[in-house]
Every structure is written in C-alpha cells, then in structure tokens.
Coordinates of C-alpha atoms in Angstrom, one line a residue:
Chain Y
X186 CA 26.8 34.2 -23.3
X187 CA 23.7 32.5 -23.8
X188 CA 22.5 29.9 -21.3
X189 CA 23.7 26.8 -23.8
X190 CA 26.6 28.8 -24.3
X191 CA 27.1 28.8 -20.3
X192 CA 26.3 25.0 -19.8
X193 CA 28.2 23.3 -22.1
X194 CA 31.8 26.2 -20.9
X195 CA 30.8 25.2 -17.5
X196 CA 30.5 21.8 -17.8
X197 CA 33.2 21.0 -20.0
X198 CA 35.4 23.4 -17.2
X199 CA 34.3 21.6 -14.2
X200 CA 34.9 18.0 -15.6
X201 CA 38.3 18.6 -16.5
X202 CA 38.5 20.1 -20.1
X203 CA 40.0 23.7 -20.9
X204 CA 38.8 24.1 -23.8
X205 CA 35.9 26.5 -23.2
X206 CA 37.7 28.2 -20.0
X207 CA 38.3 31.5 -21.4
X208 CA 35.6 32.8 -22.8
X209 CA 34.1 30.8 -19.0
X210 CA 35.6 33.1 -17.1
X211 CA 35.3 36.0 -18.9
X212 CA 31.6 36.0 -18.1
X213 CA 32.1 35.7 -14.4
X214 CA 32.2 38.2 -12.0
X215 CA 35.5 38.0 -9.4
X216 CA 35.0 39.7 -6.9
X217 CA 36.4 39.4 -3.2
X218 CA 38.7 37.0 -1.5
X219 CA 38.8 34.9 -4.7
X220 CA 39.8 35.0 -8.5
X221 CA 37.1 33.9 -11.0
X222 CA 39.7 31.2 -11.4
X223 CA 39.8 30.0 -8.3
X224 CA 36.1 30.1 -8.0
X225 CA 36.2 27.5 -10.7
X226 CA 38.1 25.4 -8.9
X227 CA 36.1 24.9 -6.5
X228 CA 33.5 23.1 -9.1
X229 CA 36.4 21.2 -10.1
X230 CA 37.5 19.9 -6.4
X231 CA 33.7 19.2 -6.0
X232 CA 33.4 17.6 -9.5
X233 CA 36.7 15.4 -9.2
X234 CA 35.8 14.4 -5.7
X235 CA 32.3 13.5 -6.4
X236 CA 33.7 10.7 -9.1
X237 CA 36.6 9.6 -6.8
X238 CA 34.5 9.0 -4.0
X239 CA 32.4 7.2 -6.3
X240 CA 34.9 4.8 -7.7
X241 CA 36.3 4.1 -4.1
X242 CA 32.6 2.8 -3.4
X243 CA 33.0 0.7 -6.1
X244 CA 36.3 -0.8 -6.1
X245 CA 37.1 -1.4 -2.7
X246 CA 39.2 -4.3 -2.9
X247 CA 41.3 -2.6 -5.8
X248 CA 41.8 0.5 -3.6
X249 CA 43.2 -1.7 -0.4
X250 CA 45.3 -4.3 -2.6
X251 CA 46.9 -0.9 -4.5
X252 CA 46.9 1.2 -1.1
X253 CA 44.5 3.9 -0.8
X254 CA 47.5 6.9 -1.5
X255 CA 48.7 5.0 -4.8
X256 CA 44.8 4.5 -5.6
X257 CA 43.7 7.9 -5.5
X258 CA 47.2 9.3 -7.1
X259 CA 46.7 6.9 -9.9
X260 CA 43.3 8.2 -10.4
X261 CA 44.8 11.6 -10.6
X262 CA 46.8 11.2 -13.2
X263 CA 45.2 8.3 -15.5
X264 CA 41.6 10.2 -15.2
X265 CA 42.0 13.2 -17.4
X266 CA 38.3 14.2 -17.1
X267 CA 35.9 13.1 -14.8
X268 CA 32.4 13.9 -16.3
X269 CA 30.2 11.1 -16.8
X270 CA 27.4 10.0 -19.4
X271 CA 24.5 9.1 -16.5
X272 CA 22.9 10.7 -14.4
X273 CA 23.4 7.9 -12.4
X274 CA 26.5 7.9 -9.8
X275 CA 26.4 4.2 -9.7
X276 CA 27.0 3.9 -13.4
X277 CA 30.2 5.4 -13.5
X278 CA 33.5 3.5 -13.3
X279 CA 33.0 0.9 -16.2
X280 CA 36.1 2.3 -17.6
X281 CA 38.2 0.9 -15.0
X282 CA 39.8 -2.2 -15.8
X283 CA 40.9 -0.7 -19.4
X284 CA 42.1 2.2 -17.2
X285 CA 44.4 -0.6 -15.3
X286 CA 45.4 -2.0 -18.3
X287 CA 46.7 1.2 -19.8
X288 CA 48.5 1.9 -16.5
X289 CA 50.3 -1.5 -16.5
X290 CA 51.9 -0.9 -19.9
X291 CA 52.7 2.6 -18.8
X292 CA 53.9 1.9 -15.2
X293 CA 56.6 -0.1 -14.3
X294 CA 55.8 -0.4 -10.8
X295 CA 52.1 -2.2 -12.3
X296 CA 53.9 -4.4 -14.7
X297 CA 53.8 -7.4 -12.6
X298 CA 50.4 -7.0 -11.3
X299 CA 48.8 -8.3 -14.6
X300 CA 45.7 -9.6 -12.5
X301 CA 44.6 -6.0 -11.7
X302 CA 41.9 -6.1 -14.9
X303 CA 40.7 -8.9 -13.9
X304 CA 39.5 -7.8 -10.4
X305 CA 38.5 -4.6 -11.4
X306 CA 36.1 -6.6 -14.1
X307 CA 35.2 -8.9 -11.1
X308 CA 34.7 -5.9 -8.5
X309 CA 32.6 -3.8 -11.8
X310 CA 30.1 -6.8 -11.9
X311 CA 29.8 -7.4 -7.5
X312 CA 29.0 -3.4 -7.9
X313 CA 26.4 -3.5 -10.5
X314 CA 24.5 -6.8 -9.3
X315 CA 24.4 -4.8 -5.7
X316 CA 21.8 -2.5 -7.0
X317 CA 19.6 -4.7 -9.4
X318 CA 16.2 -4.9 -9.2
X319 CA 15.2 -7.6 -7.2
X320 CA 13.7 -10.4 -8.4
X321 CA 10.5 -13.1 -7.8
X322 CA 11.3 -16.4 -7.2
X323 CA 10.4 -19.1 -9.4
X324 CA 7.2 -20.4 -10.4
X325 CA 7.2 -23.9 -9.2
X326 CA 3.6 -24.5 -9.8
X327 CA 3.2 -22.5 -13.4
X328 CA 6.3 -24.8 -14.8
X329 CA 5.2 -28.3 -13.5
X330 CA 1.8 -27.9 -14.9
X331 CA 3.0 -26.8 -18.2
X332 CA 2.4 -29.6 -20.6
X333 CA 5.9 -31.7 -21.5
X334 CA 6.2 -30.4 -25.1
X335 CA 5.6 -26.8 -24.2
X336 CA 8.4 -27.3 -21.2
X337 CA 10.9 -28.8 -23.7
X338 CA 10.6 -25.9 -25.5
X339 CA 10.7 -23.0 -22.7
X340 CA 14.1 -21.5 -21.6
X341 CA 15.2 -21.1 -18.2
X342 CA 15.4 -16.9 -17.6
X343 CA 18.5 -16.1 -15.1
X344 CA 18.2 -13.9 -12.1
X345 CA 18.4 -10.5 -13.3
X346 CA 20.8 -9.8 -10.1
X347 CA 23.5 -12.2 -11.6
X348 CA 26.8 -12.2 -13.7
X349 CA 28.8 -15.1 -15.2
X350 CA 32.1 -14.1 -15.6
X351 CA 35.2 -15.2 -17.2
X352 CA 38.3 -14.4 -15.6
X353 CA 42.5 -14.9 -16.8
X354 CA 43.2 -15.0 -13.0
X355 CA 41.3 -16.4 -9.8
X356 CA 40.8 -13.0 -8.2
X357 CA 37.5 -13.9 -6.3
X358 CA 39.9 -15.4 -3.7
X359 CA 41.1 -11.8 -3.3
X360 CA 37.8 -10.3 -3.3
X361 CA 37.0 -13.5 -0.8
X362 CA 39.5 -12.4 1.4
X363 CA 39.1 -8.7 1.2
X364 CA 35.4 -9.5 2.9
X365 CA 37.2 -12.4 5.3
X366 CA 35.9 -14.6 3.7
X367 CA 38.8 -17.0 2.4
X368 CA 42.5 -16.9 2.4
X369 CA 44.4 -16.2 -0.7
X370 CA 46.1 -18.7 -2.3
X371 CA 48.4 -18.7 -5.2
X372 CA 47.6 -16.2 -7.6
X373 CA 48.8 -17.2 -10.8
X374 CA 47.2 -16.9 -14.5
X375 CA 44.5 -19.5 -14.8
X376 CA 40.9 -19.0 -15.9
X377 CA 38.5 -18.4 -13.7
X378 CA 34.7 -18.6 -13.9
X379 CA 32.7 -17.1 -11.5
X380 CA 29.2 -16.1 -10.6
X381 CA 28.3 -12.8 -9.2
X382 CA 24.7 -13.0 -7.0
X383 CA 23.0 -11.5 -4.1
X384 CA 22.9 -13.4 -1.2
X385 CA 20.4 -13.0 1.2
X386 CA 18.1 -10.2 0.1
X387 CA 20.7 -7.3 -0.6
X388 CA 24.5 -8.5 0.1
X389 CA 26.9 -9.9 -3.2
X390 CA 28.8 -12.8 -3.1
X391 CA 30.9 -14.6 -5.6
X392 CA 30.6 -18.2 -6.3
X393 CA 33.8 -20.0 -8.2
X394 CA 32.0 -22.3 -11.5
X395 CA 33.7 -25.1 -12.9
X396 CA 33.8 -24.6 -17.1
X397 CA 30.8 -26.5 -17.5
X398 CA 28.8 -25.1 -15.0
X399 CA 30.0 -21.6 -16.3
X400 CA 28.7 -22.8 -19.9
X401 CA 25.5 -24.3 -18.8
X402 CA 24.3 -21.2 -16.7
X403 CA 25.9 -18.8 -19.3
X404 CA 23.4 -20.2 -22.1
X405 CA 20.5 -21.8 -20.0
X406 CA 19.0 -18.4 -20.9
X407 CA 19.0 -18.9 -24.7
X408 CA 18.8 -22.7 -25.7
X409 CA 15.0 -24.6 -24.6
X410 CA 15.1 -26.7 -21.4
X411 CA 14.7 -29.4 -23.8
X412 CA 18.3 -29.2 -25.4
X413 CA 19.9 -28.8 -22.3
X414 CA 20.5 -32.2 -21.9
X415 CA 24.0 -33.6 -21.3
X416 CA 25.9 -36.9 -20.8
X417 CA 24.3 -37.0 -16.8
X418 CA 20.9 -36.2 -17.5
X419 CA 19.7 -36.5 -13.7
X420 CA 22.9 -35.1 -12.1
X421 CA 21.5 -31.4 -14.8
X422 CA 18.4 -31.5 -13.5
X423 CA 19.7 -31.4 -9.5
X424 CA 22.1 -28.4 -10.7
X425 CA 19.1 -26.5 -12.0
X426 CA 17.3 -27.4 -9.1
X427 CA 20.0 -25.8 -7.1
X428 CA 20.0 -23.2 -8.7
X429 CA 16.4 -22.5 -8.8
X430 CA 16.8 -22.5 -5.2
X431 CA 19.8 -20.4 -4.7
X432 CA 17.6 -18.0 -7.1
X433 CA 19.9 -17.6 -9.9
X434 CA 17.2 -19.3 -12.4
X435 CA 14.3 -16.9 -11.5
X436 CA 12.0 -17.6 -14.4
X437 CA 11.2 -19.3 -17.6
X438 CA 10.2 -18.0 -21.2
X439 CA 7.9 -19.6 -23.4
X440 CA 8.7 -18.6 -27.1
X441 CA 5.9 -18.3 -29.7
Chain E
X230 CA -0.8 21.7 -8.1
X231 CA -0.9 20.2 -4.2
X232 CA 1.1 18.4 -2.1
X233 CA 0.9 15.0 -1.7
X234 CA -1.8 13.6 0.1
X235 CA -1.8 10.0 0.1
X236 CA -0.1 9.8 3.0
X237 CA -1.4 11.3 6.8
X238 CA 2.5 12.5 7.9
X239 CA 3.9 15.4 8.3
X240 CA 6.6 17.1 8.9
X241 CA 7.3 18.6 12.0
X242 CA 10.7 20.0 14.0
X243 CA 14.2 19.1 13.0
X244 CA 14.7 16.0 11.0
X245 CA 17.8 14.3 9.7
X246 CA 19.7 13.3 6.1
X247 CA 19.3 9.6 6.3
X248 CA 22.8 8.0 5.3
X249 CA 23.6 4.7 4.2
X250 CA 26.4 3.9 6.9
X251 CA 23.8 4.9 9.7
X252 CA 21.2 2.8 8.5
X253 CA 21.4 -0.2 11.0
X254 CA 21.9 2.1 13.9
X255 CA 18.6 3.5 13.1
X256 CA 16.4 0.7 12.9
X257 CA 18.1 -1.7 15.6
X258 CA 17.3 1.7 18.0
X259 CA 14.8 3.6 16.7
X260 CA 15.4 6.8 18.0
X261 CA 13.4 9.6 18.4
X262 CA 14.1 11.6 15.0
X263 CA 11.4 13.6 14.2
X264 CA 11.5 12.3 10.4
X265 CA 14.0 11.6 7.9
X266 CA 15.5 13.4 4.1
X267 CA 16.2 11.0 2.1
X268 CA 18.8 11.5 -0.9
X269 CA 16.6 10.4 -3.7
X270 CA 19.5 9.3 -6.2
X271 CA 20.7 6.6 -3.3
X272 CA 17.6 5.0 -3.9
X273 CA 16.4 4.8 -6.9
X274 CA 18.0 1.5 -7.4
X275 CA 16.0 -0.9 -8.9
X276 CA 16.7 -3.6 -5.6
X277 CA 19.0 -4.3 -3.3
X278 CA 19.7 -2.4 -0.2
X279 CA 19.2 1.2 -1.0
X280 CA 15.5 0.0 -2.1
X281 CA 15.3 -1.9 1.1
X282 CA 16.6 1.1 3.3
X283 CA 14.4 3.4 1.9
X284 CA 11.6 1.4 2.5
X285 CA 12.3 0.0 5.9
X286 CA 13.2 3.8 7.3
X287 CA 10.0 4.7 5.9
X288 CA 7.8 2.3 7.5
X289 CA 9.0 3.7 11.0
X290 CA 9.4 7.5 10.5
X291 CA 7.9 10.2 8.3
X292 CA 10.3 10.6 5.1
X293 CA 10.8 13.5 2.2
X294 CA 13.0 12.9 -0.8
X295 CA 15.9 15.1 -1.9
X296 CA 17.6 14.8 -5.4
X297 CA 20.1 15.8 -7.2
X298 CA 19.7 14.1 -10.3
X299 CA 17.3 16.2 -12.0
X300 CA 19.0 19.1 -13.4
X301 CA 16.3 21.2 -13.7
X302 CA 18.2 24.0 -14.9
X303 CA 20.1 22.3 -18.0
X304 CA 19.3 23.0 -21.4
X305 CA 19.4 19.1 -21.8
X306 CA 16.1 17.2 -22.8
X307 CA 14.6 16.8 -19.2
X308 CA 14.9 13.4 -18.2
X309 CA 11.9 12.1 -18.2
X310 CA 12.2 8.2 -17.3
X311 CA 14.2 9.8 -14.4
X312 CA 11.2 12.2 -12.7
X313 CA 8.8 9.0 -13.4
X314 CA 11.5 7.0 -10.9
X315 CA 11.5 9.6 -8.4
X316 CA 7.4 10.0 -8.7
X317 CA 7.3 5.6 -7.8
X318 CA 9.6 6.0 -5.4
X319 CA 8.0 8.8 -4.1
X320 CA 4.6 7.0 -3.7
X321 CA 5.7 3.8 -2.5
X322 CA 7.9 4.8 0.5
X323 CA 5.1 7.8 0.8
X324 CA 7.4 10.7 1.1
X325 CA 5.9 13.9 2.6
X326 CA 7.0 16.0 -0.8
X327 CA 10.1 15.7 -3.6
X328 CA 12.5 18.1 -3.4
X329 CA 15.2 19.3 -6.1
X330 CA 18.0 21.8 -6.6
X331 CA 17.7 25.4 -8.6
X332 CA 20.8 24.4 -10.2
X333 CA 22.3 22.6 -13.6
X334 CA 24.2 19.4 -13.7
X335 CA 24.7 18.0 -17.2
X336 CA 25.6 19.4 -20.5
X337 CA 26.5 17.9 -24.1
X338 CA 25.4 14.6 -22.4
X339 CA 28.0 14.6 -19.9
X340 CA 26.9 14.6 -16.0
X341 CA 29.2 16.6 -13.7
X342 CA 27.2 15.5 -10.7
X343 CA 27.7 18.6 -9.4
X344 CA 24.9 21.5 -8.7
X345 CA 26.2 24.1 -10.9
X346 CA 25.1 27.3 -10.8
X347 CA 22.3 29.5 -13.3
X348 CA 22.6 32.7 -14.5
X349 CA 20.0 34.9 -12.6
X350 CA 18.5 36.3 -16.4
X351 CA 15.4 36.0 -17.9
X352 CA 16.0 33.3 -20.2
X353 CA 17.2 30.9 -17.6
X354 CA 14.0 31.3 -15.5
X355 CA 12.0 31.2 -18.5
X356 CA 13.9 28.1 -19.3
X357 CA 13.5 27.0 -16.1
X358 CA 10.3 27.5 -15.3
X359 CA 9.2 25.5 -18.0
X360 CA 11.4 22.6 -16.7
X361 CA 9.5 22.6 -13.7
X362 CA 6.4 22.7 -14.7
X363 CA 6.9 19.6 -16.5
X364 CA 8.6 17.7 -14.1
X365 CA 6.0 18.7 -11.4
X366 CA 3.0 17.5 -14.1
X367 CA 5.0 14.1 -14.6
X368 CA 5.4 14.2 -10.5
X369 CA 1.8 15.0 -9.9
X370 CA 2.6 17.0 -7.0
X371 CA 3.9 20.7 -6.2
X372 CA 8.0 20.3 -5.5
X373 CA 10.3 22.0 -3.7
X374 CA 13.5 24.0 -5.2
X375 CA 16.6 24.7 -3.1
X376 CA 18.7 27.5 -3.4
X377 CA 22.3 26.3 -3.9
X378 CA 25.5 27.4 -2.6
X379 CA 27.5 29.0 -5.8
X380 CA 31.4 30.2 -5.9
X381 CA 30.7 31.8 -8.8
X382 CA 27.8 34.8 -10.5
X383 CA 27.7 35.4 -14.0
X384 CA 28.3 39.2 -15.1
X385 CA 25.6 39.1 -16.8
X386 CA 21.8 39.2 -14.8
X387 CA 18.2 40.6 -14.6
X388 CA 17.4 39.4 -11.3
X389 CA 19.6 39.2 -7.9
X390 CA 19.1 35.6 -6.7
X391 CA 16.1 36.5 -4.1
X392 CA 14.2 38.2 -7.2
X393 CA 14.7 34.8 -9.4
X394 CA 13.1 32.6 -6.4
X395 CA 10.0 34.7 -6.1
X396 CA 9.4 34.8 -10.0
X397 CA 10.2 31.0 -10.1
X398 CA 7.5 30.7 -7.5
X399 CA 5.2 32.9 -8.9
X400 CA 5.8 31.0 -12.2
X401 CA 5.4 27.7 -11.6
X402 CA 3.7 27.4 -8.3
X403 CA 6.4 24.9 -6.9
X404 CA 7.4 25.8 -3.2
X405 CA 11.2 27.1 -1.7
X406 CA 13.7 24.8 0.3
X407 CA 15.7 27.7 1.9
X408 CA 18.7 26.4 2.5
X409 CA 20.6 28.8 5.2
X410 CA 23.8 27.5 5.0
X411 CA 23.8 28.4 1.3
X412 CA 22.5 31.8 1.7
X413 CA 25.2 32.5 4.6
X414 CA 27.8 30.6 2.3
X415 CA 26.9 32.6 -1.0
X416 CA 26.8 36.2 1.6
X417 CA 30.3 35.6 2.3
X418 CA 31.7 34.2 -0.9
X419 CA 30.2 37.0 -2.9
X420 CA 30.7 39.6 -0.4
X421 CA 26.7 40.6 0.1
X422 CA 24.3 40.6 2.8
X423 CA 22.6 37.8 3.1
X424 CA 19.2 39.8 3.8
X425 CA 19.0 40.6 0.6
X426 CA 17.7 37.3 -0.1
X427 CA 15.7 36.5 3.1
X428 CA 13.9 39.9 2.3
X429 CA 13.2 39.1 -1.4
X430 CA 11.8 35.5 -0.9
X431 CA 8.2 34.8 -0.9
X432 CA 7.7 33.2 2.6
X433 CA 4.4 31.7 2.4
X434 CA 5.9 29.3 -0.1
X435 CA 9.0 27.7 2.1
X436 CA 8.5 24.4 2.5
X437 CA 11.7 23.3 3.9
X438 CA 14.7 24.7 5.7
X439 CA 17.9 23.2 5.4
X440 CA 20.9 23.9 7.7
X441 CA 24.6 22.4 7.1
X442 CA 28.4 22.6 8.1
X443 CA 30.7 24.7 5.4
X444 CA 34.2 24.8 5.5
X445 CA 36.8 27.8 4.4
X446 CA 39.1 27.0 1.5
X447 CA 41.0 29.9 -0.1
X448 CA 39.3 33.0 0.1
X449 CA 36.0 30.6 -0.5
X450 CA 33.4 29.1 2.0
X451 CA 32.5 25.6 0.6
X452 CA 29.1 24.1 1.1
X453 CA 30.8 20.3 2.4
X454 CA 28.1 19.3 4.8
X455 CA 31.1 17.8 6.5
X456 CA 31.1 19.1 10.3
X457 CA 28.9 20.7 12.7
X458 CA 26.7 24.0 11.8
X459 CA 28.6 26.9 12.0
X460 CA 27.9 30.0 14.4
X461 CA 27.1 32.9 12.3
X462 CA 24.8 30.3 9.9
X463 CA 22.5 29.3 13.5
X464 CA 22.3 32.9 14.1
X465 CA 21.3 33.4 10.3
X466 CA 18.8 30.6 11.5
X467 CA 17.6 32.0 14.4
X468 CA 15.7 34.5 12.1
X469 CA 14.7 32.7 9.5
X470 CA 12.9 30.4 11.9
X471 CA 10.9 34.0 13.2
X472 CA 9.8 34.0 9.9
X473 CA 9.2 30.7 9.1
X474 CA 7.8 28.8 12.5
X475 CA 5.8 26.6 11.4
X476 CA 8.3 25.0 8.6
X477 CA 10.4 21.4 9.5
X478 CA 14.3 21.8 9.4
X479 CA 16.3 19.5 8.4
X480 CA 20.2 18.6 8.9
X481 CA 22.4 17.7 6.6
X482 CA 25.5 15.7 7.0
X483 CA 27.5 14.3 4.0
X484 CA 31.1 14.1 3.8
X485 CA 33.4 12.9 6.7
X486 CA 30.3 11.1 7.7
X487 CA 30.8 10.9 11.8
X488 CA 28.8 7.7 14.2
X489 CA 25.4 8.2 14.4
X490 CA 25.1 9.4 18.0
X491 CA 27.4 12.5 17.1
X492 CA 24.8 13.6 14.5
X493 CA 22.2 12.7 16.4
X494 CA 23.4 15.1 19.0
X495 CA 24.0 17.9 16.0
X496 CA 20.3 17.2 15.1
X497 CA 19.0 17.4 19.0
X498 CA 21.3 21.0 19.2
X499 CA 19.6 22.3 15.9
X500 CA 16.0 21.2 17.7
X501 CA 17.1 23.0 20.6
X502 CA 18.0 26.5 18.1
X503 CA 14.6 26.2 16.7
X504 CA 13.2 26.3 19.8
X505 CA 15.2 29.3 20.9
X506 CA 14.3 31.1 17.7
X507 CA 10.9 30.3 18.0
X508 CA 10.7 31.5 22.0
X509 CA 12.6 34.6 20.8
X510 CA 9.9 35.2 17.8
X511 CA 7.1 34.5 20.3
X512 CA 8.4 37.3 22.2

C-alpha cells in the first residue's frame, strides 16, 4: 500500500469506520501475543478514549447531572466515530447538544429531560470562552478625545472572551450550582439569556441578562454608539459603563 | 540549523511533564524540579489559563515544549499556521527546544489525535523528511523527534525502525527524543530486542530521553503513562543513560493523573536511576 493509501485505512480504522479495514490489516504484520486485529484495537481504545476524555473536560455539568456511567455509555452508542476535523482537542464536542437532541427522541428514559440541549449549548460556550485570547482593556483616553461626531459614529467591539446566549430553559442555575455557586430552582421552559465571560483573568462565569440587556450587548457590536440610544438615555450609558468595566466592551471601531 | 539560543537555560537531570491539575501545587511551593515538559497543544490557547500556566511555570523553571499536534508524518498539507503557534509560544515562554512525534495523526481532514504509526520505507522518510525540514525552517530552530510506541508494523519496509531514525537524522539534521519506554514497549509488543534500536541510533544527536509507565492489555503492552516506570524499562534506562550522560530525562505522567507529591517522588526515584546509571558508566 502506498503511504496515502495507509493514512487514510488507518485513520478511517482507528476513528471508528470499517470501511478500509481489510485491505488495513492485510498490510500488517501479526505477530506474537496479538492478532493484527487486536493490534488495531488498541488505536481504537486510544482513539475513542482520547475524544471521551475530551468531551468529559468539556461538559462537566452534563456528565454529573446524567451520571458519569450513563454519560460515557451514551457516548458509546450515540458517537459512531470519533475522529475530528481540528487538530485542536479543544475544538471537538460542538456536536453535542444535537447529539442530546437526537438521543431524547430516541430514548425514553431522556424524554423528559428536554433542557439537556440547552446546557450542553450553555456548557459548549463556558468551554470555548475558557480558552480565548485574552483581551486589552478599553481605551478610556483614545474614546473621550475622539471628536463627538466621529464617537456617534464608532461601535462598541465586545470582549472577544464573551458569548450572549439564548437559552429555552434557565440552565445557568444548574451550571451555577454544579460550581456552588447557587441553588437550583425550578427548572421549567422559559427563555433564558445569558452571558458567558471570564472572570478574573482565566476562570468563566455566567451572568443571567434581562431581554433587553441580551439585545443591547448582542448588537452593541454592529449599530454606531450613536443609535444606541433608548427611552433612558443616562440609565444606557451607566450599563455600558459597567460593562466596560466588567470588560465585556473591550474596544471600539471606527468605520471609514 | 541550531538550537535555540535566546534563552541562557538548560536542561539538566530529570525533569517533569507539567500537568494542568498540578499547576497550583507548583507555584504556591516551588519545588526543586530540575525543569519542566510542557505539552505544547495545552497551551497554545490564545488566553486564559493554559497561556497563563505556561507562562507563569516558565518564569520560575527552565521549560521544553512537547507536541502532538503536528503530524509530521501525514500526507496532509503541513499545517502551517499550527508550527508558526508553537514557534511564538516557543519564544515567548523561552522553551529550551520543540519537540514532536515520528508519527501520523490526521488523514482525509479528520484528526484521530492519536500518534499513529509510519511505515519504516523509503517513501515515508522521504516524505517525512521533507515535513521536517519545513517545519524546522518555519520554527527556526533544529527539533527533536520521538520514537513512538506502535502495536502495529506494516509488512512492507526498507528500514528496521533504528535504521529510519539515523537517516531521518542524517536527512534533516533535527535531533532524537529516545523515548525508552517506547523502545521497551515496541521490544515486547513485536517480539524483538530492544538493542536493535539502541545500537542503530545515532547518539550524538539525542536530545531528550523520555521514560514512562506502560500497562499490559491483551497480549499488548500499552504506552498509558498512567503509573510508575516499570522495572525492566529502568534497567533498559540504566544503559541508555551510559550512553547518553550528558542528556536531561524527563518523566511522563498522563492518565490516572496521581497528587503531585507522588510524582514528585517518581521523578526524585528516576533522578536517583540516572545517577546509578551514570556511577555504573563511570565505572
């Protein structure tokens, strides 16, 4: 077989796929203690466990409110493969909440637990903020000595290490209890807005947004400072502030 | 092609694979480590606390970088942006050299993150040769390549695996990471003696030794780093370190990760090996 040939058996093998598995192991050599089947197992194992552990790291609160057995046997069965399209180990695991909501309509014993997407979306987002590049704070100075026209007409730029998320249930109280942080209340269906941001200069938290907080910070990015305005002009101006401070407005862009 | 020399540390002794959980341990004691490995692809994140650990680790001990990420050996289009990561990171937390494995890991576009193994033929090491060349170029430095632990070898070869680490040398220039757990591991799994490969490798160019903890499943040894160094891979050790005195060791500890003071211990007993190896060469 020729090396290309070899790569794309073995890698289709070890991820999960049979496709290529024959004409695989025909070019192996078995010898000893082990079949050339066997042997490619052992990639497999390795393969499968590198992903699992992976997705454990990133969905803690999903793998304690399911139950670490019923996580990883759920894994098992709903992940038919396990290769990935990064390099990256921290990319993979995107796939989870449509995972959960293929399982629910599959799986009696998920039925109930319709709020399951919606903390693996929230969980996905605390994951991916956690390794962000960090950013500068704000240029106080820069932006009060722009003149008032050309401030009008800039646009706040969010922190790069933030998500605004909408959510069909309130799971940040579970995630908010999972780090003992809050008790759980009811959990029933209601829509949930949330931001996702560092705290401190590496840990995530999750801060709950009223709608129009959720709107405002959602499109602060993309309509000028100048349109911003709404019915309490001074009470916007002390949210941005505060949220200058708490760094989720990091910048500002001046368009062209 | 040289090593880096930016920065005035080196590495001397036994060291230690830095892992996240044992992070705090290290810098609210600062023990004595002789200097730290640290898994490249845990921190190349752009922030947050991998960038932070990295940094803060190597402002207090002297550090090398290990990845896994590069897969030298793939037929893929090398990854470019990737190597130009690992080359910043390398500069800014001033790590001793980059290391990487003789292996493949990605295919079709699909990452296995796993270090699958090459064929030992002359296409391969032309192929993979070339891969190296480039990626040290784009790293500005002279890397090292590990040997990694395999359960399987192809029928078809031109080389035995000692044979295709000298030519890659010869090749390319880069240095070795002998890893002596993998040799002992591959010995037993493919039922050879694991001279064969200590006598074949060009010595002068080992930069590196690794040891590690394998466990036994089936009729296979597998390379876990997930307990203490075995027996028979500290006497394999013993004389690799009469042949290569000079060259820093480093433990490795991965899976069932245990407190920091047990593999602190580990790491003092490998210290006192080397030494033992080392008073037993001198003689």
């Amino acid at each position: 077989m020729k090396l290309a040939a070899i790569q794309a058996a073995f890698v289709s093998a070890a991820t999960g796929r049979n496709e290529f598995e024959t004409a695989l192991l025909a070019s192996v050599r078995a010898q000893g203690n082990a079949s050339a089947s066997e042997r490619l197992n052992a990639y497999r194992a390795n393969v499968k466990g590198a992903h699992l552990q992976a997705l454990d790291q990133a969905y803690p609160v999903l793998r304690e409110v399911l139950g670490p057995r019923y996580w990883r046997q759920l894994l098992e069965r709903e992940l038919p493969v396990y290769a990935s399209p990064s390099s990256d180990l921290n990319a993979y695991g995107d796939f989870m909440p449509e995972l959960l909501r293929r399982a629910r309509s599959e799986r009696p014993e998920l039925r109930e637990l319709s709020y399951l997407d919606a903390l693996a979306t929230l969980e996905w987002h605390v994951h991916r903020v956690r390794f962000v590049a960090d950013d500068t704070a704000f240029d106080w100075d820069t932006f009060a000595n722009l003149p008032g026209d050309v401030q009008a007409s800039a646009r706040f730029l969010r922190s790069k290490a933030l998500a605004v998320v909408q959510l069909d249930y309130p799971v940040d109280q579970i995630w908010r209890s999972h780090n003992n942080l809050e008790t759980v209340e009811d959990g029933k269906a209601e829509r949930t807005y949330c931001c996702v941001h560092r705290t401190g200069r590496f840990d995530v938290g999750v801060t709950r947004l009223d709608r129009k907080e959720f709107e405002m910070l959602q499109s602060a990015s993309t309509i000028p400072i100048g349109g911003l305005t709404g019915a309490d002009t001074e009470a916007l101006a002390q949210q941005i502030v505060a949220w200058i401070r708490r760094g989720w407005i990091t910048g500002f862009a001046i368009d062209q | 092609m040289s090593q880096r020399t930016s920065s005035a540390r080196v590495l001397e002794g036994t060291g230690v694979g830095l892992r996240g959980p044992h992070v705090p341990a290290i810098l609210a004691g600062r023990p004595a480590v002789r200097w730290f490995e640290l898994l490249t692809d845990n921190h190349l994140a752009a922030g947050g606390a991998p960038r932070f650990q990295a940094e803060s680790i190597a402002e207090h001990y002297p550090v090398a970088l290990h990845g896994v990420g590069m897969s030298l050996g793939s037929v893929e289009l090398l990854d470019i942006g990737y190597v130009r990561r690992v080359r910043d990171l390398a500069r800014r937390i001033g790590a001793v050299h980059v290391s990487e494995h003789i292996a493949f890991a990605a295919s079709g576009g699909l990452h296995s993150h796993d270090l699958l193994p090459l064929p030992w033929t002359e296409e391969a090491l032309e192929h993979l040769a070339g891969r190296v060349n480039r990626a040290q170029h784009e790293l500005g430095e002279r890397m090292l390549l590990e040997n990694v632990s395999t359960y399987i070898e192809y029928r078809e070869a031109d080389f035995s695996e000692g044979q295709f680490l000298s030519a890659l040398v010869a090749e390319t220039g880069c240095g070795l990471l002998l890893d002596v757990n993998n040799v002992y591991v591959n010995s037993v799994n493919h039922g050879r003696d694991p001279m064969e490969l200590l006598n074949a490798i060009p010595w002068a160019s080992v930069g590196e030794i690794h040891v590690a903890g394998h466990d036994a499943r089936g009729g296979l040894l597998i390379d876990t780093h997930g307990c203490r160094v075995a027996g028979p891979v500290l006497e394999l050790f013993a004389q690799v370190i009469g042949r290569a005195p000079d060259v820093p060791v480093l433990l490795e500890w991965d899976t069932q990760l245990p407190a920091w003071e047990t593999l602190w211990h580990e790491a003092q007993r490998i210290e006192a090996a080397r030494r033992r190896g080392l008073a037993r060469h001198a003689a």
